[in-house]
mmCIF file of C-alpha atoms and ligand atoms in Angstrom:
data_model
loop_
_atom_site.group_PDB
_atom_site.id
_atom_site.type_symbol
_atom_site.label_atom_id
_atom_site.label_comp_id
_atom_site.label_asym_id
_atom_site.label_seq_id
_atom_site.Cartn_x
_atom_site.Cartn_y
_atom_site.Cartn_z
ATOM 1 C CA UNK P 1 28.608 154.145 323.513
ATOM 2 C CA UNK P 2 30.776 152.561 320.875
ATOM 3 C CA UNK P 3 32.143 149.118 321.563
ATOM 4 C CA UNK P 4 35.890 149.485 322.232
ATOM 5 C CA UNK P 5 36.966 145.967 321.359
ATOM 6 C CA UNK P 6 39.418 145.781 318.438
ATOM 7 C CA UNK P 7 38.407 143.493 315.587
ATOM 8 C CA UNK P 8 40.728 140.881 314.086
ATOM 9 C CA UNK P 9 40.529 139.577 310.549
ATOM 10 C CA UNK P 10 42.665 136.658 309.419
ATOM 11 C CA UNK P 11 44.192 136.940 305.970
ATOM 12 C CA UNK P 12 46.930 135.356 303.879
ATOM 13 C CA UNK P 13 49.604 137.043 301.770
ATOM 14 C CA UNK P 14 51.352 134.765 299.333
ATOM 15 C CA UNK P 15 52.260 133.573 295.871
ATOM 16 C CA UNK P 16 51.802 130.424 293.851
ATOM 17 C CA UNK P 17 53.996 129.562 290.857
ATOM 18 C CA UNK P 18 53.530 126.889 288.188
ATOM 19 C CA UNK P 19 56.373 125.776 285.976
ATOM 20 C CA UNK P 20 55.452 126.140 282.289
ATOM 21 C CA UNK P 21 57.635 123.164 281.355
ATOM 22 C CA UNK P 22 60.557 122.635 279.039
ATOM 23 C CA UNK P 23 58.984 124.199 275.951
ATOM 24 C CA UNK P 24 58.444 127.563 277.637
ATOM 25 C CA UNK P 25 60.352 130.691 276.622
ATOM 26 C CA UNK P 26 63.539 131.226 278.620
ATOM 27 C CA UNK P 27 62.201 134.429 280.130
ATOM 28 C CA UNK P 28 58.761 132.962 280.818
ATOM 29 C CA UNK P 29 59.533 129.697 282.566
ATOM 30 C CA UNK P 30 56.788 130.152 285.165
ATOM 31 C CA UNK P 31 53.299 131.514 285.571
ATOM 32 C CA UNK P 32 52.756 132.954 289.017
ATOM 33 C CA UNK P 33 50.069 134.702 291.023
ATOM 34 C CA UNK P 34 50.657 136.966 294.003
ATOM 35 C CA UNK P 35 47.616 137.443 296.241
ATOM 36 C CA UNK P 36 46.002 138.751 299.380
ATOM 37 C CA UNK P 37 43.149 136.443 300.368
ATOM 38 C CA UNK P 38 40.879 135.999 303.384
ATOM 39 C CA UNK P 39 41.785 133.174 305.762
ATOM 40 C CA UNK P 40 38.201 131.986 305.489
ATOM 41 C CA UNK P 41 37.576 130.264 302.127
ATOM 42 C CA UNK P 42 34.021 131.617 301.961
ATOM 43 C CA UNK P 43 34.672 135.208 302.907
ATOM 44 C CA UNK P 44 34.729 138.073 300.430
ATOM 45 C CA UNK P 45 37.654 140.268 301.541
ATOM 46 C CA UNK P 46 36.359 143.236 299.533
ATOM 47 C CA UNK P 47 33.923 143.741 302.428
ATOM 48 C CA UNK P 48 36.757 145.483 304.266
ATOM 49 C CA UNK P 49 39.594 145.846 301.713
ATOM 50 C CA UNK P 50 39.114 148.746 299.314
ATOM 51 C CA UNK P 51 42.146 148.114 297.114
ATOM 52 C CA UNK P 52 45.520 146.422 297.017
ATOM 53 C CA UNK P 53 48.543 147.804 295.179
ATOM 54 C CA UNK P 54 51.224 145.292 294.191
ATOM 55 C CA UNK P 55 54.637 146.776 293.364
ATOM 56 C CA UNK P 56 56.370 144.312 291.033
ATOM 57 C CA UNK P 57 59.886 144.174 289.580
ATOM 58 C CA UNK P 58 60.568 146.887 286.927
ATOM 59 C CA UNK P 59 61.062 144.169 284.286
ATOM 60 C CA UNK P 60 57.258 143.784 284.415
ATOM 61 C CA UNK P 61 55.204 146.560 282.859
ATOM 62 C CA UNK P 62 53.601 148.378 284.474
ATOM 63 C CA UNK P 63 55.357 147.526 287.726
ATOM 64 C CA UNK P 64 52.523 148.938 289.851
ATOM 65 C CA UNK P 65 49.172 147.106 289.772
ATOM 66 C CA UNK P 66 46.095 148.367 291.559
ATOM 67 C CA UNK P 67 43.344 145.818 292.210
ATOM 68 C CA UNK P 68 40.033 147.228 293.406
ATOM 69 C CA UNK P 69 37.974 144.154 294.097
ATOM 70 C CA UNK P 70 38.426 140.547 295.124
ATOM 71 C CA UNK P 71 40.210 138.448 294.165
ATOM 72 C CA UNK P 72 43.101 140.739 295.098
ATOM 73 C CA UNK P 73 45.717 139.099 292.919
ATOM 74 C CA UNK P 74 48.046 139.610 289.966
ATOM 75 C CA UNK P 75 49.071 136.865 287.558
ATOM 76 C CA UNK P 76 52.206 137.152 285.420
ATOM 77 C CA UNK P 77 54.768 135.066 283.592
ATOM 78 C CA UNK P 78 58.484 135.351 284.206
ATOM 79 C CA UNK P 79 61.721 133.623 285.126
ATOM 80 C CA UNK P 80 62.994 135.327 288.273
ATOM 81 C CA UNK P 81 62.199 135.645 291.943
ATOM 82 C CA UNK P 82 61.990 139.081 293.560
ATOM 83 C CA UNK P 83 60.441 140.974 296.450
ATOM 84 C CA UNK P 84 56.974 142.407 296.006
ATOM 85 C CA UNK P 85 55.764 145.261 298.130
ATOM 86 C CA UNK P 86 52.048 145.094 298.840
ATOM 87 C CA UNK P 87 49.893 147.976 300.094
ATOM 88 C CA UNK P 88 46.459 147.204 301.450
ATOM 89 C CA UNK P 89 43.812 149.947 301.799
ATOM 90 C CA UNK P 90 40.559 149.652 303.724
ATOM 91 C CA UNK P 91 37.074 151.045 303.114
ATOM 92 C CA UNK P 92 37.097 152.475 306.595
ATOM 93 C CA UNK P 93 38.917 155.780 306.144
ATOM 94 C CA UNK P 94 40.035 155.748 309.784
ATOM 95 C CA UNK P 95 42.046 152.593 309.198
ATOM 96 C CA UNK P 96 45.592 153.228 308.047
ATOM 97 C CA UNK P 97 46.822 151.304 305.008
ATOM 98 C CA UNK P 98 49.053 148.312 305.701
ATOM 99 C CA UNK P 99 52.286 147.744 303.801
ATOM 100 C CA UNK P 100 53.956 144.339 303.654
ATOM 101 C CA UNK P 101 56.723 142.632 301.708
ATOM 102 C CA UNK P 102 56.408 139.298 299.974
ATOM 103 C CA UNK P 103 59.234 137.243 298.523
ATOM 104 C CA UNK P 104 58.034 135.679 295.254
ATOM 105 C CA UNK P 105 59.145 132.033 295.022
ATOM 106 C CA UNK P 106 59.230 130.141 291.722
ATOM 107 C CA UNK P 107 61.551 127.257 292.568
ATOM 108 C CA UNK P 108 61.149 124.569 295.212
ATOM 109 C CA UNK P 109 63.950 124.618 297.810
ATOM 110 C CA UNK P 110 66.979 122.463 296.921
ATOM 111 C CA UNK P 111 66.192 119.948 299.621
ATOM 112 C CA UNK P 112 62.524 119.554 298.598
ATOM 113 C CA UNK P 113 61.434 115.898 298.296
ATOM 114 C CA UNK P 114 60.934 114.721 294.695
ATOM 115 C CA UNK P 115 57.161 114.493 295.271
ATOM 116 C CA UNK P 116 57.089 118.282 295.731
ATOM 117 C CA UNK P 117 58.992 119.162 292.608
ATOM 118 C CA UNK P 118 56.162 118.724 290.107
ATOM 119 C CA UNK P 119 53.741 120.740 292.232
ATOM 120 C CA UNK P 120 53.302 124.497 292.161
ATOM 121 C CA UNK P 121 55.458 126.417 294.617
ATOM 122 C CA UNK P 122 53.335 128.096 297.284
ATOM 123 C CA UNK P 123 54.907 130.671 299.600
ATOM 124 C CA UNK P 124 52.405 132.208 301.979
ATOM 125 C CA UNK P 125 51.842 133.358 305.498
ATOM 126 C CA UNK P 126 48.897 133.909 307.750
ATOM 127 C CA UNK P 127 48.471 137.252 309.473
ATOM 128 C CA UNK P 128 45.681 139.338 310.975
ATOM 129 C CA UNK P 129 44.408 142.830 310.369
ATOM 130 C CA UNK P 130 43.614 144.484 313.660
ATOM 131 C CA UNK P 131 40.990 147.208 313.463
ATOM 132 C CA UNK P 132 41.421 149.180 316.681
ATOM 133 C CA UNK P 133 38.716 151.757 316.107
ATOM 134 C CA UNK P 134 36.401 150.241 313.535
ATOM 135 C CA UNK P 135 33.451 152.366 312.446
ATOM 136 C CA UNK P 136 30.038 150.929 313.305
ATOM 137 C CA UNK P 137 29.545 150.104 309.636
ATOM 138 C CA UNK P 138 32.765 148.102 309.507
ATOM 139 C CA UNK P 139 31.971 146.398 312.798
ATOM 140 C CA UNK P 140 28.560 145.349 311.516
ATOM 141 C CA UNK P 141 30.070 144.022 308.301
ATOM 142 C CA UNK P 142 32.828 142.097 310.015
ATOM 143 C CA UNK P 143 30.644 140.629 312.722
ATOM 144 C CA UNK P 144 27.920 139.436 310.364
ATOM 145 C CA UNK P 145 27.843 135.716 309.758
ATOM 146 C CA UNK P 146 29.294 134.800 306.434
ATOM 147 C CA UNK P 147 26.451 133.953 304.122
ATOM 148 C CA UNK P 148 27.568 131.633 301.377
ATOM 149 C CA UNK P 149 27.356 133.698 298.186
ATOM 150 C CA UNK P 150 26.385 132.386 294.791
ATOM 151 C CA UNK P 151 28.166 129.230 293.689
ATOM 152 C CA UNK P 152 31.444 129.972 291.927
ATOM 153 C CA UNK P 153 31.542 133.461 293.443
ATOM 154 C CA UNK P 154 34.950 134.669 292.201
ATOM 155 C CA UNK P 155 35.352 136.926 295.234
ATOM 156 C CA UNK P 156 35.743 134.033 297.671
ATOM 157 C CA UNK P 157 38.781 131.806 297.239
ATOM 158 C CA UNK P 158 36.911 128.556 297.778
ATOM 159 C CA UNK P 159 36.263 128.463 294.022
ATOM 160 C CA UNK P 160 39.712 129.628 292.918
ATOM 161 C CA UNK P 161 41.647 127.316 290.581
ATOM 162 C CA UNK P 162 44.506 127.595 293.112
ATOM 163 C CA UNK P 163 42.356 126.596 296.087
ATOM 164 C CA UNK P 164 43.501 122.985 296.231
ATOM 165 C CA UNK P 165 47.099 124.117 296.812
ATOM 166 C CA UNK P 166 46.242 126.679 299.459
ATOM 167 C CA UNK P 167 46.196 126.224 303.212
ATOM 168 C CA UNK P 168 42.837 126.567 304.930
ATOM 169 C CA UNK P 169 44.135 128.259 308.094
ATOM 170 C CA UNK P 170 40.608 128.566 309.511
ATOM 171 C CA UNK P 171 40.034 124.826 309.222
ATOM 172 C CA UNK P 172 43.439 124.149 310.797
ATOM 173 C CA UNK P 173 42.513 126.422 313.668
ATOM 174 C CA UNK P 174 39.137 124.701 314.090
ATOM 175 C CA UNK P 175 40.805 121.288 313.996
ATOM 176 C CA UNK P 176 43.246 122.352 316.723
ATOM 177 C CA UNK P 177 40.405 123.768 318.823
ATOM 178 C CA UNK P 178 38.365 120.555 318.411
ATOM 179 C CA UNK P 179 41.378 118.461 319.430
ATOM 180 C CA UNK P 180 41.938 120.606 322.545
ATOM 181 C CA UNK P 181 38.261 120.286 323.457
ATOM 182 C CA UNK P 182 38.575 116.502 323.150
ATOM 183 C CA UNK P 183 41.600 116.506 325.449
ATOM 184 C CA UNK P 184 39.801 118.643 328.063
ATOM 185 C CA UNK P 185 36.832 116.254 327.968
ATOM 186 C CA UNK P 186 39.130 113.267 328.505
ATOM 187 C CA UNK P 187 40.955 114.943 331.390
ATOM 188 C CA UNK P 188 37.677 115.908 333.072
ATOM 189 C CA UNK P 189 36.429 112.329 332.798
ATOM 190 C CA UNK P 190 39.684 110.994 334.267
ATOM 191 C CA UNK P 191 39.544 113.475 337.166
ATOM 192 C CA UNK P 192 35.961 112.486 337.952
ATOM 193 C CA UNK P 193 36.926 108.808 337.840
ATOM 194 C CA UNK P 194 39.886 109.459 340.183
ATOM 195 C CA UNK P 195 37.806 111.324 342.750
ATOM 196 C CA UNK P 196 35.198 108.563 342.645
ATOM 197 C CA UNK P 197 37.950 106.013 343.391
ATOM 198 C CA UNK P 198 39.231 108.198 346.215
ATOM 199 C CA UNK P 199 35.779 108.387 347.783
ATOM 200 C CA UNK P 200 35.411 104.603 347.665
ATOM 201 C CA UNK P 201 38.847 104.146 349.283
ATOM 202 C CA UNK P 202 38.005 106.687 351.991
ATOM 203 C CA UNK P 203 34.750 104.880 352.740
ATOM 204 C CA UNK P 204 36.588 101.553 352.941
ATOM 205 C CA UNK P 205 39.149 103.091 355.298
ATOM 206 C CA UNK P 206 36.411 104.433 357.540
ATOM 207 C CA UNK P 207 34.702 101.046 357.624
ATOM 208 C CA UNK P 208 37.963 99.343 358.606
ATOM 209 C CA UNK P 209 38.692 101.982 361.267
ATOM 210 C CA UNK P 210 35.172 101.497 362.735
ATOM 211 C CA UNK P 211 35.585 97.724 362.874
ATOM 212 C CA UNK P 212 38.934 98.108 364.667
ATOM 213 C CA UNK P 213 37.637 100.513 367.285
HETATM 214 C C1 LIG A 1 66.881 138.216 289.757
HETATM 215 N N1 LIG A 1 66.572 140.153 291.141
HETATM 216 O O1 LIG A 1 67.873 138.610 289.163
HETATM 217 C C2 LIG A 1 65.917 139.220 290.329
HETATM 218 C C3 LIG A 1 65.147 139.889 289.263
HETATM 219 C C4 LIG A 1 63.268 139.740 287.670
HETATM 220 C C5 LIG A 1 62.471 138.761 286.966
HETATM 221 C C6 LIG A 1 64.174 139.011 288.666
HETATM 222 C C7 LIG A 1 59.965 139.344 284.348
HETATM 223 C C8 LIG A 1 59.719 138.645 283.060
HETATM 224 C C9 LIG A 1 60.628 139.098 281.927
HETATM 225 C C10 LIG A 1 60.816 138.604 285.311
HETATM 226 O O2 LIG A 1 60.747 137.409 285.489
HETATM 227 N N2 LIG A 1 61.639 139.347 286.021
HETATM 228 O O3 LIG A 1 61.711 139.512 282.207
HETATM 229 O O4 LIG A 1 60.166 138.919 280.827
HETATM 230 O O5 LIG A 1 66.680 137.000 289.949
#
């Protein structure tokens, strides 16, 4: 019988924008990249994503861009911020495509600290694909341990030129889990210490009570 558990896959939808400086054309002040990437820096998302269609602003030709392998991203130059609609299709034909909106950001917020201003502007969010009825093939693929591919594999974002600006949500999750584990260990030790103290006090009490009787 097929395993009924849904499968979750962490991913990130976002954009990164670099200012091209003062000498740039007025209508090309920034170079930006909009992307769908795996949460895991070593995972190739084309294992489960068949294609991604990015619907850009009509001032960019052609406005519709279909990307059929990782990295699922589009790089352009421009001056303005706009909403990008992103459609994600899966290899598994039973899985419905996902459609999401992303607001392209080129400019740091007005209240950004000066240290942020020279850096690229990253706008991204973590989300999860939920495969409710994954085919056996998809389940096998998604459950397999990630084998590190060849060095500089362009399909995994670990080697992307943008990687140093991107959030490693998996590592953040692991760090939080490690910290929680540490706290549980400390609490367990404290509880054991407290019950040891209680036992000693009870024994002392008994000894006193015996002497008094
Ligand atoms: C705005 N609603 O007015 C937005 C539209 C469109 C920006 C921004 C393309 C590059 C080019 C580009 O940056 N379009 O025009 O050469 O802010």
